[in-house]
CSV table of C-alpha atoms and ligand atoms in Angstrom, one decimal:
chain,number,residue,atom,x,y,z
A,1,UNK,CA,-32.1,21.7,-26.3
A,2,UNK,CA,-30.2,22.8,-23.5
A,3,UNK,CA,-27.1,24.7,-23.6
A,4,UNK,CA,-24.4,25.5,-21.2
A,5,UNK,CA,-22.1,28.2,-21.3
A,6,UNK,CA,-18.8,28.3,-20.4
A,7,UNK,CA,-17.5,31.1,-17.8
A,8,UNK,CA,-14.9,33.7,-20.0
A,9,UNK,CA,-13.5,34.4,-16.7
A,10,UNK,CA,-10.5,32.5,-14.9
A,11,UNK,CA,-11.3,32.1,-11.1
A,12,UNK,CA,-8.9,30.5,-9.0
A,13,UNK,CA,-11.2,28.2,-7.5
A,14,UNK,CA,-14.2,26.2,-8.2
A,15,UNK,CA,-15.8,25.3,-5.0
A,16,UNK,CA,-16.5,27.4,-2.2
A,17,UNK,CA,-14.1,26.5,1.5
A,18,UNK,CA,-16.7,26.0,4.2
A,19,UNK,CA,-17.3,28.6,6.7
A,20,UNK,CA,-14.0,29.5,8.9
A,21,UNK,CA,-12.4,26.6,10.4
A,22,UNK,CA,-10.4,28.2,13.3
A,23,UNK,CA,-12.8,26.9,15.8
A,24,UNK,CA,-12.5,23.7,14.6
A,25,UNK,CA,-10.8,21.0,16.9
A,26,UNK,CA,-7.0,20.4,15.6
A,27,UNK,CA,-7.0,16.8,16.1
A,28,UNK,CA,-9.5,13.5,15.7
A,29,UNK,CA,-9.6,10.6,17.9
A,30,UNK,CA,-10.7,7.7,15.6
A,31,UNK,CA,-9.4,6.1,12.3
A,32,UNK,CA,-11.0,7.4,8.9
A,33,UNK,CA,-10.8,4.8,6.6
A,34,UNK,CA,-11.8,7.2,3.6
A,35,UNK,CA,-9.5,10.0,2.1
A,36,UNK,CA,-10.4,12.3,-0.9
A,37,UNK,CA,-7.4,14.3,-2.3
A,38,UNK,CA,-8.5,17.4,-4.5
A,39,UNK,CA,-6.3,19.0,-7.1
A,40,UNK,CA,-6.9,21.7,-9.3
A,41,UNK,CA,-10.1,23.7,-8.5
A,42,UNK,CA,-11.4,21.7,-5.9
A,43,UNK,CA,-9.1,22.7,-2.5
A,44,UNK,CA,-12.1,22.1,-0.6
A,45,UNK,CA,-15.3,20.6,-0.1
A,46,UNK,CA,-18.1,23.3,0.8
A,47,UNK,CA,-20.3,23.1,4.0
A,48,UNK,CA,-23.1,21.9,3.1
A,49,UNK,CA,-23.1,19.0,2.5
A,50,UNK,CA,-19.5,18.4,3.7
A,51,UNK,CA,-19.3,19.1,7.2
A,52,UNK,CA,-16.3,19.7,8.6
A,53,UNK,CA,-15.1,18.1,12.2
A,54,UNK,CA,-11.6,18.9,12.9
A,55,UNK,CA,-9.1,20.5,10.8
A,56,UNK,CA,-5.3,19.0,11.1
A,57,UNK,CA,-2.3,20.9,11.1
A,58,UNK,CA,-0.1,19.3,9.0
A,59,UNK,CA,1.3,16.3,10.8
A,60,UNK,CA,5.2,15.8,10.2
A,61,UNK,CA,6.1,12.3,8.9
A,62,UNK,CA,9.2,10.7,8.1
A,63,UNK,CA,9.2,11.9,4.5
A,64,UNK,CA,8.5,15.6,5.5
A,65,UNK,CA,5.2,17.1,5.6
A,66,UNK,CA,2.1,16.8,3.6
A,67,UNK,CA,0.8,19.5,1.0
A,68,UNK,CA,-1.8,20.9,3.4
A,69,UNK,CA,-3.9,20.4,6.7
A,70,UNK,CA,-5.9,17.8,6.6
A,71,UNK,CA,-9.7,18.6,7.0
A,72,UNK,CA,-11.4,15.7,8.9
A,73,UNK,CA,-15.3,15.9,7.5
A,74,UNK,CA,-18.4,13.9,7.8
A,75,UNK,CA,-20.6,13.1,4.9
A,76,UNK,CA,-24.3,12.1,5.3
A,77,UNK,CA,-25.6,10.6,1.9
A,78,UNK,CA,-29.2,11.9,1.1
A,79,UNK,CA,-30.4,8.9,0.1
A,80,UNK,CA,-33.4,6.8,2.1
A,81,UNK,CA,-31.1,3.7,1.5
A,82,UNK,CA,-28.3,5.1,4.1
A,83,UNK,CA,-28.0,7.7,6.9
A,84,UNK,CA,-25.0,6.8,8.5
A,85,UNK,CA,-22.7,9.7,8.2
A,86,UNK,CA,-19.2,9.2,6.5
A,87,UNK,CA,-16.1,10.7,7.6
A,88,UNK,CA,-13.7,11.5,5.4
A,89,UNK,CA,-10.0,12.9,5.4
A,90,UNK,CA,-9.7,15.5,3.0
A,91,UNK,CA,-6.4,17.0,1.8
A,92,UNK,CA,-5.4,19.7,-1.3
A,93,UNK,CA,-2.6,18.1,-3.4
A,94,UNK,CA,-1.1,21.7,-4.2
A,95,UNK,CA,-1.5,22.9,-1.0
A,96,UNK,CA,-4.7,25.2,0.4
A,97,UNK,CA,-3.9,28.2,-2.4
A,98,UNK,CA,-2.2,25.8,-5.2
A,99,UNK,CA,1.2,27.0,-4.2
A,100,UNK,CA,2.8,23.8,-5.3
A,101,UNK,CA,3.9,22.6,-8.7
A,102,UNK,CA,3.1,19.0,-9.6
A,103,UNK,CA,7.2,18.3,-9.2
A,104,UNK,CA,6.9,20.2,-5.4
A,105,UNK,CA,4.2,17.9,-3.9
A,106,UNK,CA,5.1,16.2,-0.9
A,107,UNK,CA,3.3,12.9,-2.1
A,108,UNK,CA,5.4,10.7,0.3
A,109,UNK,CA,4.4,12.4,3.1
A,110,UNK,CA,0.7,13.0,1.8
A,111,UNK,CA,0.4,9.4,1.6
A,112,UNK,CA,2.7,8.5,4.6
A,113,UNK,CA,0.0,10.9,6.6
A,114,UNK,CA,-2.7,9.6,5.3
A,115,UNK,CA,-2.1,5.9,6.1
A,116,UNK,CA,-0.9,7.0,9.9
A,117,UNK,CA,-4.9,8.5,10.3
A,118,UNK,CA,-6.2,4.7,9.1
A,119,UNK,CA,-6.7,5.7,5.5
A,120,UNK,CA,-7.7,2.0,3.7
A,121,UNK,CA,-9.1,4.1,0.4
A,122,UNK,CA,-8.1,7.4,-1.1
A,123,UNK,CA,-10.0,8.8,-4.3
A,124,UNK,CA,-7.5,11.5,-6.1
A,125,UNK,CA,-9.5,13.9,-8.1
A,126,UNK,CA,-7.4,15.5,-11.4
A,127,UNK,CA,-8.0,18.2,-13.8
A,128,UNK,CA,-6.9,16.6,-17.1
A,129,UNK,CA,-6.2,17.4,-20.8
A,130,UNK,CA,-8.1,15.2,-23.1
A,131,UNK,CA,-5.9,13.5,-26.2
A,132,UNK,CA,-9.6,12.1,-27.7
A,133,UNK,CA,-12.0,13.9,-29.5
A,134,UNK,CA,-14.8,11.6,-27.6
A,135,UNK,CA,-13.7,12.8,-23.9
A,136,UNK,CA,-15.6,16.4,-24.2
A,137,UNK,CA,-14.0,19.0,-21.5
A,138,UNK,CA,-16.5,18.2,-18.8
A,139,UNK,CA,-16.6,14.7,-19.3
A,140,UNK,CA,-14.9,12.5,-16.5
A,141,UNK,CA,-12.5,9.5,-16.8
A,142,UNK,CA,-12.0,6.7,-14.2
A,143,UNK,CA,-8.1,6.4,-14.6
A,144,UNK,CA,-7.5,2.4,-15.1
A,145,UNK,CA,-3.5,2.6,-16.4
A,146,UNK,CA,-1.1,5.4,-16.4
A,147,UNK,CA,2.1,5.9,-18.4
A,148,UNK,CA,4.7,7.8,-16.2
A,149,UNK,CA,6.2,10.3,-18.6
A,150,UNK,CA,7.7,12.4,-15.9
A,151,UNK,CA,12.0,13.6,-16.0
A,152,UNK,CA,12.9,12.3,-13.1
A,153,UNK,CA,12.8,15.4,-11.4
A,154,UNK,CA,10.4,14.6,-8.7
A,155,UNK,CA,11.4,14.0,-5.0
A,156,UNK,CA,12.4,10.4,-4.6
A,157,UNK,CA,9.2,8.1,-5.5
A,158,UNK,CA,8.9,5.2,-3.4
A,159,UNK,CA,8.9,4.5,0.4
A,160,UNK,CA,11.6,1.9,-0.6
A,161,UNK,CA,15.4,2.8,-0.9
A,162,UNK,CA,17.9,4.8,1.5
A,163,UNK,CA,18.8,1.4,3.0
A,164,UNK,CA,15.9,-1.1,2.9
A,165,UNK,CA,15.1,-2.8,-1.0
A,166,UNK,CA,11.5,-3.3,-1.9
A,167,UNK,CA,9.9,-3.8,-5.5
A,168,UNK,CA,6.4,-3.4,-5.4
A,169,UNK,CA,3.9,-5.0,-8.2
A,170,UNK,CA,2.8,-2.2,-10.5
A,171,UNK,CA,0.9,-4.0,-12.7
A,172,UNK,CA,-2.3,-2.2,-11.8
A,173,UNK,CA,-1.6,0.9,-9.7
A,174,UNK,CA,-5.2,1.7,-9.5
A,175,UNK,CA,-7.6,-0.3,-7.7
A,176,UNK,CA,-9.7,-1.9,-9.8
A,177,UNK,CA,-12.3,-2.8,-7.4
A,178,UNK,CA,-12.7,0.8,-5.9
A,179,UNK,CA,-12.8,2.2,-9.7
A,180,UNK,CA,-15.5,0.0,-10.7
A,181,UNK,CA,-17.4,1.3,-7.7
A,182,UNK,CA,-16.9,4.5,-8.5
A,183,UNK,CA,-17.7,4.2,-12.0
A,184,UNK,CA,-20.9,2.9,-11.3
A,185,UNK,CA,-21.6,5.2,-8.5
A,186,UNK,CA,-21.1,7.7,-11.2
A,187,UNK,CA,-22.6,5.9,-14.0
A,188,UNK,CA,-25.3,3.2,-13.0
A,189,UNK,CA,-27.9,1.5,-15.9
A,190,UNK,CA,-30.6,3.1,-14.1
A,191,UNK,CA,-28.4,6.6,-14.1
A,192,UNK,CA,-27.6,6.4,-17.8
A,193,UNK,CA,-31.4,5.5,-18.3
A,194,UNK,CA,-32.3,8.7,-16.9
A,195,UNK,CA,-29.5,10.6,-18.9
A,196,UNK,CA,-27.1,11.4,-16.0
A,197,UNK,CA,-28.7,12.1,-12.8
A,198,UNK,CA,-25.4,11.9,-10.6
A,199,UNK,CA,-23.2,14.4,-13.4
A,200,UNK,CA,-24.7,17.4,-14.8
A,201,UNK,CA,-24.8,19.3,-18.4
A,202,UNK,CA,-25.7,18.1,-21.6
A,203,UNK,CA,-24.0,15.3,-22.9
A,204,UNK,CA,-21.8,14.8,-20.0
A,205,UNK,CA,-20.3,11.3,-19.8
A,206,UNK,CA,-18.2,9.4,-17.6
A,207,UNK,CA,-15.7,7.3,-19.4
A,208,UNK,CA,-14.8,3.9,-17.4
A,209,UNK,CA,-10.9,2.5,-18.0
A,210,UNK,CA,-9.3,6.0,-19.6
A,211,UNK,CA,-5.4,5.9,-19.5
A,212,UNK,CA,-3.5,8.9,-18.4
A,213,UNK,CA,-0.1,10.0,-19.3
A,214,UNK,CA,1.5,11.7,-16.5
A,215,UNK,CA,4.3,14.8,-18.0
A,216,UNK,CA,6.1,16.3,-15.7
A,217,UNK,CA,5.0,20.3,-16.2
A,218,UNK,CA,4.5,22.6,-15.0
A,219,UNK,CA,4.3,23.4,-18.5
A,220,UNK,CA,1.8,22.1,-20.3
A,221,UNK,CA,2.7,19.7,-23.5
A,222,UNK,CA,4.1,20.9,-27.3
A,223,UNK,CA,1.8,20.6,-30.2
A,224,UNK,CA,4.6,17.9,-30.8
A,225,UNK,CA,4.1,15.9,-27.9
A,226,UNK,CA,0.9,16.7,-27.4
A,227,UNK,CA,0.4,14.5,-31.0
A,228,UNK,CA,3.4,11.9,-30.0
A,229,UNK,CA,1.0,10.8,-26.9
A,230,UNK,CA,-1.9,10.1,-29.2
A,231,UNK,CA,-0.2,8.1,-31.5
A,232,UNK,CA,1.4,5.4,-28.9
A,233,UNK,CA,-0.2,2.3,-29.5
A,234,UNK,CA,-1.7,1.2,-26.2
A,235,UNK,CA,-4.6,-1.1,-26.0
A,236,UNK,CA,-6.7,1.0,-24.8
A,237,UNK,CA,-5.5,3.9,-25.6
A,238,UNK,CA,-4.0,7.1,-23.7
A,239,UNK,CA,-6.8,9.0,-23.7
A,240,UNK,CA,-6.0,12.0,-21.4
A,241,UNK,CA,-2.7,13.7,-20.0
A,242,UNK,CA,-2.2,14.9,-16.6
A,243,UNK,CA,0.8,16.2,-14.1
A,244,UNK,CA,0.1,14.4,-10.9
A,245,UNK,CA,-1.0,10.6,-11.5
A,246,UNK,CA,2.3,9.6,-10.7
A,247,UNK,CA,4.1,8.9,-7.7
A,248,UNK,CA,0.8,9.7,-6.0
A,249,UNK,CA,-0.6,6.3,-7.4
A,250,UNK,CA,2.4,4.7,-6.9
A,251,UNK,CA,2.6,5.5,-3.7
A,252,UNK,CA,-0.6,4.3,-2.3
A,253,UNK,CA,0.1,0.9,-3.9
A,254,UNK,CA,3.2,0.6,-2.0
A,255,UNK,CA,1.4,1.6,1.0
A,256,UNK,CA,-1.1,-0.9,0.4
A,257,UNK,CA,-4.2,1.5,0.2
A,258,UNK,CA,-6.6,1.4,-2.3
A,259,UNK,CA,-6.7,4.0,-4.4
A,260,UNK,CA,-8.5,5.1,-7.6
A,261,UNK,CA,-8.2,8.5,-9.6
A,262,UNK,CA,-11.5,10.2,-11.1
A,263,UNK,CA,-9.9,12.6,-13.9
A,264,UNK,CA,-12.2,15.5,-14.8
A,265,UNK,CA,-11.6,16.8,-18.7
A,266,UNK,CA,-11.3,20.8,-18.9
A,267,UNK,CA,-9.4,20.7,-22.7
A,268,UNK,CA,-8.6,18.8,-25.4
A,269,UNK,CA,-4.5,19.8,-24.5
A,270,UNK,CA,-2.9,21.3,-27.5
A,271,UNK,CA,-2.8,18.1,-30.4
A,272,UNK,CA,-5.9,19.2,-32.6
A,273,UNK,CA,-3.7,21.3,-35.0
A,274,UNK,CA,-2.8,24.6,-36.1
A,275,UNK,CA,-5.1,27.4,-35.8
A,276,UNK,CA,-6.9,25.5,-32.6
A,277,UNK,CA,-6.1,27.3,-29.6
A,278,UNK,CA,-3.8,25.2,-27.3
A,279,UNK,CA,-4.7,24.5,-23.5
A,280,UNK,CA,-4.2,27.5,-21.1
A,281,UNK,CA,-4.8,28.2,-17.5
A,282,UNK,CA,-7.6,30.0,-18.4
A,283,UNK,CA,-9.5,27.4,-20.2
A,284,UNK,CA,-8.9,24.6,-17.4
A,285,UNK,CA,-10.6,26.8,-14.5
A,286,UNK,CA,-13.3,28.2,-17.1
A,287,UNK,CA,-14.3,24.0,-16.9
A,288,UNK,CA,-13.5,23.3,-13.8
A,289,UNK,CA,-15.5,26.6,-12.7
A,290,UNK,CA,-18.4,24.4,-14.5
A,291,UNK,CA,-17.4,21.6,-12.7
A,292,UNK,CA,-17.6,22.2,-9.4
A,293,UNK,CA,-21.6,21.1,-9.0
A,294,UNK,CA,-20.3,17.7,-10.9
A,295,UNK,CA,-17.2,17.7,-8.6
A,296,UNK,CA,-18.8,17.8,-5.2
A,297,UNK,CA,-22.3,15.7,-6.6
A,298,UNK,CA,-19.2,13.0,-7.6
A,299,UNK,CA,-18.0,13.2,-4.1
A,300,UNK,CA,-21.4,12.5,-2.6
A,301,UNK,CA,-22.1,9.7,-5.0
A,302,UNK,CA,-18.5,8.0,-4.1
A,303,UNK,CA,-19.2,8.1,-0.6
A,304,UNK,CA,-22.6,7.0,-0.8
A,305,UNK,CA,-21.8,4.1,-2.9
A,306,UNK,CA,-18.6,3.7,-0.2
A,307,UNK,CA,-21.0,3.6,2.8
A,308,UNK,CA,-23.4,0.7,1.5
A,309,UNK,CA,-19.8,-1.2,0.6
A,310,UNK,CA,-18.8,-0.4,4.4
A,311,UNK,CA,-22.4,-1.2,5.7
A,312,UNK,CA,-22.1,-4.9,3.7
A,313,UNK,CA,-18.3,-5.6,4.6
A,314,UNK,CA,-17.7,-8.4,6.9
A,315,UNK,CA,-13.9,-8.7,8.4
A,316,UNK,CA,-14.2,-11.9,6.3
A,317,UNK,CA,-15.2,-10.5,3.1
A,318,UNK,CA,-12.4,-8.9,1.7
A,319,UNK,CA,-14.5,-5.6,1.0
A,320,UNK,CA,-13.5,-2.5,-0.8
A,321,UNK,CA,-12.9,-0.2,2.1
A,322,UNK,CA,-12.0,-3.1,4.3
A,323,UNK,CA,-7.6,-4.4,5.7
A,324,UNK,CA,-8.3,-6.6,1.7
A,325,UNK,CA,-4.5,-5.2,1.4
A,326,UNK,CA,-2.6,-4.9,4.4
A,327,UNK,CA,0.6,-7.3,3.8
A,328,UNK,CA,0.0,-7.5,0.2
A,329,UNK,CA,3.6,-6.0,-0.2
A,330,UNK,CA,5.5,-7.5,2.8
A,331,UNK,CA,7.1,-10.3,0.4
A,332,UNK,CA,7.8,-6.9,-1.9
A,333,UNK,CA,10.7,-6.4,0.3
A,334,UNK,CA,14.3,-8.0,-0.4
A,335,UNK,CA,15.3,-8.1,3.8
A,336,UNK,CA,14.4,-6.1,7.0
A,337,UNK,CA,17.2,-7.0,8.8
A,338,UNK,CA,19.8,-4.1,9.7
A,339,UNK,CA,23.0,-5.9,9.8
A,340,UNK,CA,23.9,-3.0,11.7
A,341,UNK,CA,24.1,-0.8,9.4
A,342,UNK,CA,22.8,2.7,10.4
A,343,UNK,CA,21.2,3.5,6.8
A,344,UNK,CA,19.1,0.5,7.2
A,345,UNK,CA,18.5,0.9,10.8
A,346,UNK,CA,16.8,4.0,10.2
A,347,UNK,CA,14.8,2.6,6.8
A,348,UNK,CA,13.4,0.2,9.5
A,349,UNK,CA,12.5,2.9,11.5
A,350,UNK,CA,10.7,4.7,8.7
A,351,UNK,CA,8.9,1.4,7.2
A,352,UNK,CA,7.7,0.9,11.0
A,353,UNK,CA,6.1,4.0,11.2
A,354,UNK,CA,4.1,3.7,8.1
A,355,UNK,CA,3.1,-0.1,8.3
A,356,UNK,CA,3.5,-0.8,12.0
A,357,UNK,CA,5.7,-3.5,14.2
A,358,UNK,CA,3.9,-6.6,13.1
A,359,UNK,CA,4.0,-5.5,9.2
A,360,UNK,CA,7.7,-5.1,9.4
A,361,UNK,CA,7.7,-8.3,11.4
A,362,UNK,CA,6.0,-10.1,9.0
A,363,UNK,CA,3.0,-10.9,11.4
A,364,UNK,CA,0.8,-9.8,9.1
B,1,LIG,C1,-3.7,24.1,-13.8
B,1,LIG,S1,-3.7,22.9,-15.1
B,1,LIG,C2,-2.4,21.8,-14.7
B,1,LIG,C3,-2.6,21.1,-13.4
B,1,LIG,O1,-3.9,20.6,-13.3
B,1,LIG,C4,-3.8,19.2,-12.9
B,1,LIG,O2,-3.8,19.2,-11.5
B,1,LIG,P1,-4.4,18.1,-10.5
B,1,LIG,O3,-4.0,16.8,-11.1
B,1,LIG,O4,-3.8,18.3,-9.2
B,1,LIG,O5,-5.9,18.4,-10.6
B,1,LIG,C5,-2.6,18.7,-13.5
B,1,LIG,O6,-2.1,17.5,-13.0
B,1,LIG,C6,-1.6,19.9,-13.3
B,1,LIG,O7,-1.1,19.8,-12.0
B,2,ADE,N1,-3.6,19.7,-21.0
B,2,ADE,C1,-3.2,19.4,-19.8
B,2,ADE,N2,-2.0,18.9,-19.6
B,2,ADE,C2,-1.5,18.5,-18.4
B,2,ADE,N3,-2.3,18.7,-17.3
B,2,ADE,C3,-3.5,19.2,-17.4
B,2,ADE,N4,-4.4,19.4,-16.5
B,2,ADE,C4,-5.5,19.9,-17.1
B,2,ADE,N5,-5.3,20.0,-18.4
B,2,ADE,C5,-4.0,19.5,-18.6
């Protein structure tokens, strides 16, 4: 039987940047309908098979500005079934050398940014605790709910307030369409037949539906709390704890983008009792060291899966990557009208950079 063996070393970052970007054109003419954001241990995606086309400075929106350039890259899927390249916006949620805490990030403006370049479908990869004995570090978990368990502490959390009133639907703040094609991108019959050919390492699963309870940190959880998470009684369960689900979910709902989050398991956090060593830094980059072939071989199965939805999508079909949710949220809002006011004025301003004239019109 085959073993794996995890790294006793703590390197600071799984997956090798591609070659030196200087060179590389500093802005990109066309929409990218695709964004990846990578968090802990995956800053960037190697060259091959990722080729990078332009790397952004980070563009200033009205909510500040974003975590990190954003690396414009194009994707060809090996498969006979497709060689159209992809291109992708790809941008590091702490920031290229993880200077940011989970509470620090930007998210407005990472999401704000993203949507200005054409973004329609963001994947957000996490490095997660695991509350369940059955999610193995290693394994991965499509997120399908999220309990916000954050202080409060975090910049504001919404695109609406400071003078305009929305309240957008959160009943699903992941989009259940993308997940499910990324869960079976990851995890197809004939995949599980062959005993995972898209992840790697023994007994590695992908776990569909998980529900992730989002602390605040930057410390990690108590044994205590650790313990209180696992006995909530949600149907399904919490089954893995993270720092940055939330507002970065939250916020692509309200900016009507689909958006999924593929959580990647590196410990089982700190609830399994005395005498068990509790999660440390070290022990999430050991697995996420591991990860890295699984990270960047989920990437390429995403966008493969992404570029047969795109290849299918009519403007009529109401496809994954497709406009399926531009206006959802336009009744979300309680009035664009300024009445004059200057707060208000300038909310408009803001909300009409994001979405556009005819959004804030209501022409769409
Ligand atoms: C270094 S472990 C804690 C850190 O890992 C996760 O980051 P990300 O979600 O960006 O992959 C977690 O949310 C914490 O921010
Ligand atoms: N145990 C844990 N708690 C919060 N965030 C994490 N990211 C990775 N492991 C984690």
């Amino acid at each position: 039987m085959a073993t794996t063996t995890i790294p006793t070393a703590a390197p600071t970052s799984t997956i090798t940047p591609s070659p030196p970007t200087t060179t590389l054109p500093k802005t990109y003419p066309h929409q990218i309908p695709i964004a990846i954001i990578g968090g802990t241990g995956l800053s960037a995606l190697p060259s091959p098979p990722f080729t990078p086309l332009a790397i952004l400075p980070p563009p200033p929106t009205p909510w500040g500005t974003p975590s990190s350039p954003i690396t414009v890259l194009s994707y060809t899927p090996p498969s006979p079934s497709s060689t159209t390249p992809i291109t992708i916006a790809f941008l590091a949620r702490h920031g290229p050398q993880h200077n940011l805490t989970p509470s620090e990030i930007p998210s407005r403006a990472n999401v704000a940014a993203l949507k200005k370049l054409g973004v329609r479908v963001a994947i957000g990869f996490s490095a997660v605790g695991s509350l369940r004995e059955e999610v193995k570090p290693r394994d991965f978990v499509v997120a399908g709910g999220v309990v916000d368990w954050t202080k409060g502490l975090r910049g504001a959390c919404s695109f609406f307030g400071d003078g305009v009133v929305g309240h957008v639907g959160m009943g699903e703040p992941f989009d259940r369409k993308l997940s499910g094609v990324m869960y079976d991108a990851l995890s197809s019959p004939a995949d599980r037949e062959k005993k995972q050919v898209v992840l790697q390492g023994e007994g590695v699963k992908v776990h569909d539906k998980g529900v992730v309870i989002c602390i605040e940190g930057p410390q990690f959880s108590t044994r205590s709390e650790s313990q209180l998470y696992r006995s909530f009684p949600l149907d399904p369960p919490i089954n893995c704890v993270n720092m940055s689900a939330v507002p970065e979910c939250k916020l692509f709902r309200e900016a009507e983008i689909a958006y999924a989050l593929l959580c990647m398991s590196t410990d089982y956090d700190s609830w399994r009792g005395e005498g068990e060593e509790g999660v440390s830094v070290e022990m999430v980059m050991g697995h996420m060291v591991a990860n890295g072939e699984n990270a960047k071989r989920a990437v390429g199965a995403i966008l493969e899966a992404l570029g047969r939805e795109m290849e299918m999508e009519t403007e009529a079909s109401k496809g994954v990557v497709g406009e399926r949710l531009r206006g959802t949220n336009r009744g979300a809002v309680m009035g664009l009208g300024s009445g004059g006011d200057a707060k208000a004025v300038e909310a408009v301003e803001r909300l009409t950079w994001l979405f556009g004239k005819e959004w804030v019109d209501g022409k769409v």
